[in-house]
């Protein structure tokens, strides 16, 4: 099994994301909110492409980054509170609100946690399993907290115009539940994906 994704697969993934960004940018009803939501994708994808030769990532991390990017782009197109599939899940589960943004925050914990885990292990920065899990979860929570601060700054700058970007849907505990979902994503990385991820890192080192 190859240690990382082939250049062809990486190019296809980048092309699909670019096409999705263009299509959603044309179709969205609120281009300002769309731009705020997809900006992380616009920054991260070229950065990954530029570093693929010097620092290739594990296939697991590349694939999960791709799915996280899709979640962000779709959320940017509709705004998180109005994504159609979220309304379907809301109906199935009898929820009070569209839960699509919680999926986004789950991945906001999962993907940064996996990236932090990869950097720490490959650089031999942390060796102890428990300390590694602690730092990985703290990193994911720190990134989640930073994003909540960005949402707060957007609310101060844009006033009512930031409602779609915030996507609180009237929930006074939205910030706390967002960070809890990010923590769940980080824990999923540590508990469920850890061994699989470690095997892929070992293949990268060969």
mmCIF file of C-alpha atoms in Angstrom:
data_model
loop_
_atom_site.group_PDB
_atom_site.id
_atom_site.type_symbol
_atom_site.label_atom_id
_atom_site.label_comp_id
_atom_site.label_asym_id
_atom_site.label_seq_id
_atom_site.Cartn_x
_atom_site.Cartn_y
_atom_site.Cartn_z
ATOM 1 C CA UNK A 1 0.000 0.000 0.000
ATOM 2 C CA UNK A 2 1.328 3.438 -0.915
ATOM 3 C CA UNK A 3 2.396 5.747 1.908
ATOM 4 C CA UNK A 4 0.503 8.786 0.630
ATOM 5 C CA UNK A 5 -2.021 9.619 -2.059
ATOM 6 C CA UNK A 6 -0.830 9.692 -5.660
ATOM 7 C CA UNK A 7 -0.312 13.082 -7.344
ATOM 8 C CA UNK A 8 -3.185 12.249 -9.703
ATOM 9 C CA UNK A 9 -5.630 11.697 -6.836
ATOM 10 C CA UNK A 10 -4.461 14.844 -5.095
ATOM 11 C CA UNK A 11 -4.892 16.831 -8.305
ATOM 12 C CA UNK A 12 -8.402 15.413 -8.786
ATOM 13 C CA UNK A 13 -9.330 16.326 -5.222
ATOM 14 C CA UNK A 14 -8.009 19.873 -5.626
ATOM 15 C CA UNK A 15 -9.837 20.254 -8.962
ATOM 16 C CA UNK A 16 -13.108 19.042 -7.437
ATOM 17 C CA UNK A 17 -12.805 21.529 -4.593
ATOM 18 C CA UNK A 18 -12.008 24.345 -7.012
ATOM 19 C CA UNK A 19 -15.041 23.465 -9.132
ATOM 20 C CA UNK A 20 -17.230 23.324 -6.027
ATOM 21 C CA UNK A 21 -15.960 26.704 -4.851
ATOM 22 C CA UNK A 22 -16.726 28.272 -8.240
ATOM 23 C CA UNK A 23 -20.195 26.697 -8.518
ATOM 24 C CA UNK A 24 -21.248 27.575 -4.989
ATOM 25 C CA UNK A 25 -19.834 31.086 -5.340
ATOM 26 C CA UNK A 26 -22.073 31.605 -8.366
ATOM 27 C CA UNK A 27 -25.147 29.958 -6.818
ATOM 28 C CA UNK A 28 -25.023 31.411 -3.307
ATOM 29 C CA UNK A 29 -27.511 34.086 -2.319
ATOM 30 C CA UNK A 30 -25.123 35.694 0.177
ATOM 31 C CA UNK A 31 -21.643 36.006 -1.284
ATOM 32 C CA UNK A 32 -20.172 37.778 1.760
ATOM 33 C CA UNK A 33 -21.136 34.931 4.106
ATOM 34 C CA UNK A 34 -20.033 32.388 1.517
ATOM 35 C CA UNK A 35 -16.613 34.033 1.279
ATOM 36 C CA UNK A 36 -16.149 34.044 5.050
ATOM 37 C CA UNK A 37 -17.019 30.344 5.228
ATOM 38 C CA UNK A 38 -14.832 29.159 2.329
ATOM 39 C CA UNK A 39 -11.786 31.314 3.111
ATOM 40 C CA UNK A 40 -10.110 28.506 5.145
ATOM 41 C CA UNK A 41 -10.398 26.229 2.087
ATOM 42 C CA UNK A 42 -9.006 28.904 -0.211
ATOM 43 C CA UNK A 43 -5.994 29.257 2.117
ATOM 44 C CA UNK A 44 -5.342 25.627 3.058
ATOM 45 C CA UNK A 45 -5.686 23.844 -0.310
ATOM 46 C CA UNK A 46 -2.972 25.864 -2.132
ATOM 47 C CA UNK A 47 -0.744 25.523 0.949
ATOM 48 C CA UNK A 48 -1.112 21.728 0.914
ATOM 49 C CA UNK A 49 -0.453 21.624 -2.819
ATOM 50 C CA UNK A 50 2.701 23.735 -2.427
ATOM 51 C CA UNK A 51 4.080 21.456 0.303
ATOM 52 C CA UNK A 52 3.061 18.063 -1.103
ATOM 53 C CA UNK A 53 6.588 17.220 -2.274
ATOM 54 C CA UNK A 54 8.439 18.439 0.813
ATOM 55 C CA UNK A 55 5.954 17.245 3.424
ATOM 56 C CA UNK A 56 3.366 14.777 2.071
ATOM 57 C CA UNK A 57 0.609 13.891 4.497
ATOM 58 C CA UNK A 58 -0.984 10.552 5.264
ATOM 59 C CA UNK A 59 -3.871 9.456 3.004
ATOM 60 C CA UNK A 60 -6.244 9.547 5.992
ATOM 61 C CA UNK A 61 -5.470 13.198 6.686
ATOM 62 C CA UNK A 62 -5.760 14.228 3.029
ATOM 63 C CA UNK A 63 -9.148 12.491 2.693
ATOM 64 C CA UNK A 64 -10.563 14.016 5.865
ATOM 65 C CA UNK A 65 -9.315 17.479 4.877
ATOM 66 C CA UNK A 66 -11.181 17.015 1.581
ATOM 67 C CA UNK A 67 -14.451 16.135 3.323
ATOM 68 C CA UNK A 68 -14.039 18.992 5.790
ATOM 69 C CA UNK A 69 -13.541 21.363 2.874
ATOM 70 C CA UNK A 70 -16.739 20.096 1.228
ATOM 71 C CA UNK A 71 -18.648 20.641 4.486
ATOM 72 C CA UNK A 72 -17.336 24.219 4.684
ATOM 73 C CA UNK A 73 -18.129 25.005 1.048
ATOM 74 C CA UNK A 74 -21.678 23.621 1.222
ATOM 75 C CA UNK A 75 -22.260 25.448 4.502
ATOM 76 C CA UNK A 76 -21.015 28.636 2.884
ATOM 77 C CA UNK A 77 -23.377 28.290 -0.053
ATOM 78 C CA UNK A 78 -26.579 27.835 1.947
ATOM 79 C CA UNK A 79 -25.364 29.173 5.341
ATOM 80 C CA UNK A 80 -25.137 26.478 7.992
ATOM 81 C CA UNK A 81 -28.621 27.053 9.383
ATOM 82 C CA UNK A 82 -30.226 26.488 5.970
ATOM 83 C CA UNK A 83 -28.401 23.482 4.476
ATOM 84 C CA UNK A 84 -31.174 21.190 3.078
ATOM 85 C CA UNK A 85 -29.679 17.910 4.322
ATOM 86 C CA UNK A 86 -29.578 19.422 7.804
ATOM 87 C CA UNK A 87 -33.338 19.984 7.682
ATOM 88 C CA UNK A 88 -33.774 16.324 6.716
ATOM 89 C CA UNK A 89 -31.733 15.214 9.737
ATOM 90 C CA UNK A 90 -33.625 17.670 11.930
ATOM 91 C CA UNK A 91 -36.916 16.092 10.818
ATOM 92 C CA UNK A 92 -35.688 12.502 11.238
ATOM 93 C CA UNK A 93 -34.363 13.103 14.762
ATOM 94 C CA UNK A 94 -37.043 15.558 15.897
ATOM 95 C CA UNK A 95 -34.506 18.280 16.665
ATOM 96 C CA UNK A 96 -35.244 21.926 17.426
ATOM 97 C CA UNK A 97 -32.671 23.237 14.939
ATOM 98 C CA UNK A 98 -30.732 22.405 11.800
ATOM 99 C CA UNK A 99 -27.713 20.391 13.054
ATOM 100 C CA UNK A 100 -25.485 20.807 9.972
ATOM 101 C CA UNK A 101 -23.213 23.312 11.729
ATOM 102 C CA UNK A 102 -22.505 20.743 14.457
ATOM 103 C CA UNK A 103 -21.137 18.409 11.777
ATOM 104 C CA UNK A 104 -18.859 21.250 10.709
ATOM 105 C CA UNK A 105 -17.632 21.782 14.262
ATOM 106 C CA UNK A 106 -17.105 18.042 14.745
ATOM 107 C CA UNK A 107 -14.778 18.097 11.734
ATOM 108 C CA UNK A 108 -13.269 21.330 13.038
ATOM 109 C CA UNK A 109 -12.062 19.270 15.982
ATOM 110 C CA UNK A 110 -11.296 16.047 14.119
ATOM 111 C CA UNK A 111 -9.141 17.398 11.275
ATOM 112 C CA UNK A 112 -6.932 19.817 13.259
ATOM 113 C CA UNK A 113 -6.477 17.108 15.895
ATOM 114 C CA UNK A 114 -5.346 14.644 13.234
ATOM 115 C CA UNK A 115 -3.019 17.228 11.687
ATOM 116 C CA UNK A 116 -1.529 18.066 15.096
ATOM 117 C CA UNK A 117 -1.103 14.363 15.852
ATOM 118 C CA UNK A 118 0.715 13.839 12.567
ATOM 119 C CA UNK A 119 3.094 16.747 13.078
ATOM 120 C CA UNK A 120 3.857 15.780 16.683
ATOM 121 C CA UNK A 121 4.503 12.120 15.872
ATOM 122 C CA UNK A 122 6.492 12.645 12.691
ATOM 123 C CA UNK A 123 8.666 15.247 14.373
ATOM 124 C CA UNK A 124 9.089 13.041 17.465
ATOM 125 C CA UNK A 125 8.004 16.073 19.492
ATOM 126 C CA UNK A 126 5.804 14.061 21.850
ATOM 127 C CA UNK A 127 6.329 10.377 22.615
ATOM 128 C CA UNK A 128 4.026 9.517 25.515
ATOM 129 C CA UNK A 129 0.615 8.269 24.343
ATOM 130 C CA UNK A 130 -1.366 10.075 27.035
ATOM 131 C CA UNK A 131 0.512 13.343 26.631
ATOM 132 C CA UNK A 132 0.048 13.101 22.865
ATOM 133 C CA UNK A 133 -3.712 12.665 23.286
ATOM 134 C CA UNK A 134 -3.850 15.601 25.719
ATOM 135 C CA UNK A 135 -1.937 17.987 23.451
ATOM 136 C CA UNK A 136 -3.901 16.925 20.377
ATOM 137 C CA UNK A 137 -7.222 17.608 22.110
ATOM 138 C CA UNK A 138 -5.957 20.925 23.506
ATOM 139 C CA UNK A 139 -4.840 21.981 20.024
ATOM 140 C CA UNK A 140 -8.258 21.201 18.552
ATOM 141 C CA UNK A 141 -10.013 23.108 21.339
ATOM 142 C CA UNK A 142 -7.681 26.084 20.907
ATOM 143 C CA UNK A 143 -8.499 26.252 17.195
ATOM 144 C CA UNK A 144 -12.204 25.928 17.967
ATOM 145 C CA UNK A 145 -11.955 28.765 20.509
ATOM 146 C CA UNK A 146 -10.118 30.938 17.969
ATOM 147 C CA UNK A 147 -12.908 30.349 15.458
ATOM 148 C CA UNK A 148 -15.505 31.364 18.057
ATOM 149 C CA UNK A 149 -13.522 34.563 18.654
ATOM 150 C CA UNK A 150 -13.549 35.225 14.897
ATOM 151 C CA UNK A 151 -17.336 34.777 14.919
ATOM 152 C CA UNK A 152 -17.565 37.256 17.802
ATOM 153 C CA UNK A 153 -15.417 39.800 15.932
ATOM 154 C CA UNK A 154 -17.592 39.307 12.829
ATOM 155 C CA UNK A 155 -20.700 39.937 14.910
ATOM 156 C CA UNK A 156 -19.214 43.161 16.268
ATOM 157 C CA UNK A 157 -18.137 44.324 12.813
ATOM 158 C CA UNK A 158 -21.223 43.332 10.828
ATOM 159 C CA UNK A 159 -24.017 43.554 13.395
ATOM 160 C CA UNK A 160 -27.194 41.875 12.145
ATOM 161 C CA UNK A 161 -25.407 41.058 8.888
ATOM 162 C CA UNK A 162 -23.385 38.415 10.740
ATOM 163 C CA UNK A 163 -26.409 36.293 11.697
ATOM 164 C CA UNK A 164 -26.003 33.867 8.793
ATOM 165 C CA UNK A 165 -22.274 33.508 9.470
ATOM 166 C CA UNK A 166 -22.858 32.856 13.168
ATOM 167 C CA UNK A 167 -25.657 30.352 12.564
ATOM 168 C CA UNK A 168 -26.705 30.327 16.227
ATOM 169 C CA UNK A 169 -30.378 29.762 15.341
ATOM 170 C CA UNK A 170 -31.393 31.433 18.581
ATOM 171 C CA UNK A 171 -29.391 29.029 20.772
ATOM 172 C CA UNK A 172 -27.796 30.920 23.714
ATOM 173 C CA UNK A 173 -25.400 27.979 24.266
ATOM 174 C CA UNK A 174 -24.300 27.730 20.646
ATOM 175 C CA UNK A 175 -20.664 28.639 21.354
ATOM 176 C CA UNK A 176 -20.336 26.051 24.089
ATOM 177 C CA UNK A 177 -22.003 23.301 22.043
ATOM 178 C CA UNK A 178 -19.789 24.161 19.059
ATOM 179 C CA UNK A 179 -16.668 23.676 21.163
ATOM 180 C CA UNK A 180 -18.081 20.473 22.656
ATOM 181 C CA UNK A 181 -18.594 19.095 19.128
ATOM 182 C CA UNK A 182 -14.995 20.023 18.304
ATOM 183 C CA UNK A 183 -13.867 18.157 21.424
ATOM 184 C CA UNK A 184 -15.864 15.108 20.314
ATOM 185 C CA UNK A 185 -14.114 15.292 16.939
ATOM 186 C CA UNK A 186 -10.711 15.441 18.629
ATOM 187 C CA UNK A 187 -11.587 12.492 20.866
ATOM 188 C CA UNK A 188 -12.741 10.547 17.807
ATOM 189 C CA UNK A 189 -9.295 11.145 16.305
ATOM 190 C CA UNK A 190 -7.527 9.924 19.435
ATOM 191 C CA UNK A 191 -9.729 6.944 20.278
ATOM 192 C CA UNK A 192 -10.982 5.669 16.916
ATOM 193 C CA UNK A 193 -8.490 6.834 14.284
ATOM 194 C CA UNK A 194 -5.282 6.738 16.315
ATOM 195 C CA UNK A 195 -4.001 3.247 15.468
ATOM 196 C CA UNK A 196 -4.954 3.525 11.793
ATOM 197 C CA UNK A 197 -3.236 6.918 11.628
ATOM 198 C CA UNK A 198 -0.103 5.611 13.358
ATOM 199 C CA UNK A 199 0.228 2.800 10.803
ATOM 200 C CA UNK A 200 0.059 5.303 7.950
ATOM 201 C CA UNK A 201 2.674 7.501 9.610
ATOM 202 C CA UNK A 202 4.946 4.465 9.988
ATOM 203 C CA UNK A 203 4.671 3.824 6.235
ATOM 204 C CA UNK A 204 5.566 7.451 5.506
ATOM 205 C CA UNK A 205 8.764 7.069 7.528
ATOM 206 C CA UNK A 206 10.005 4.100 5.451
#
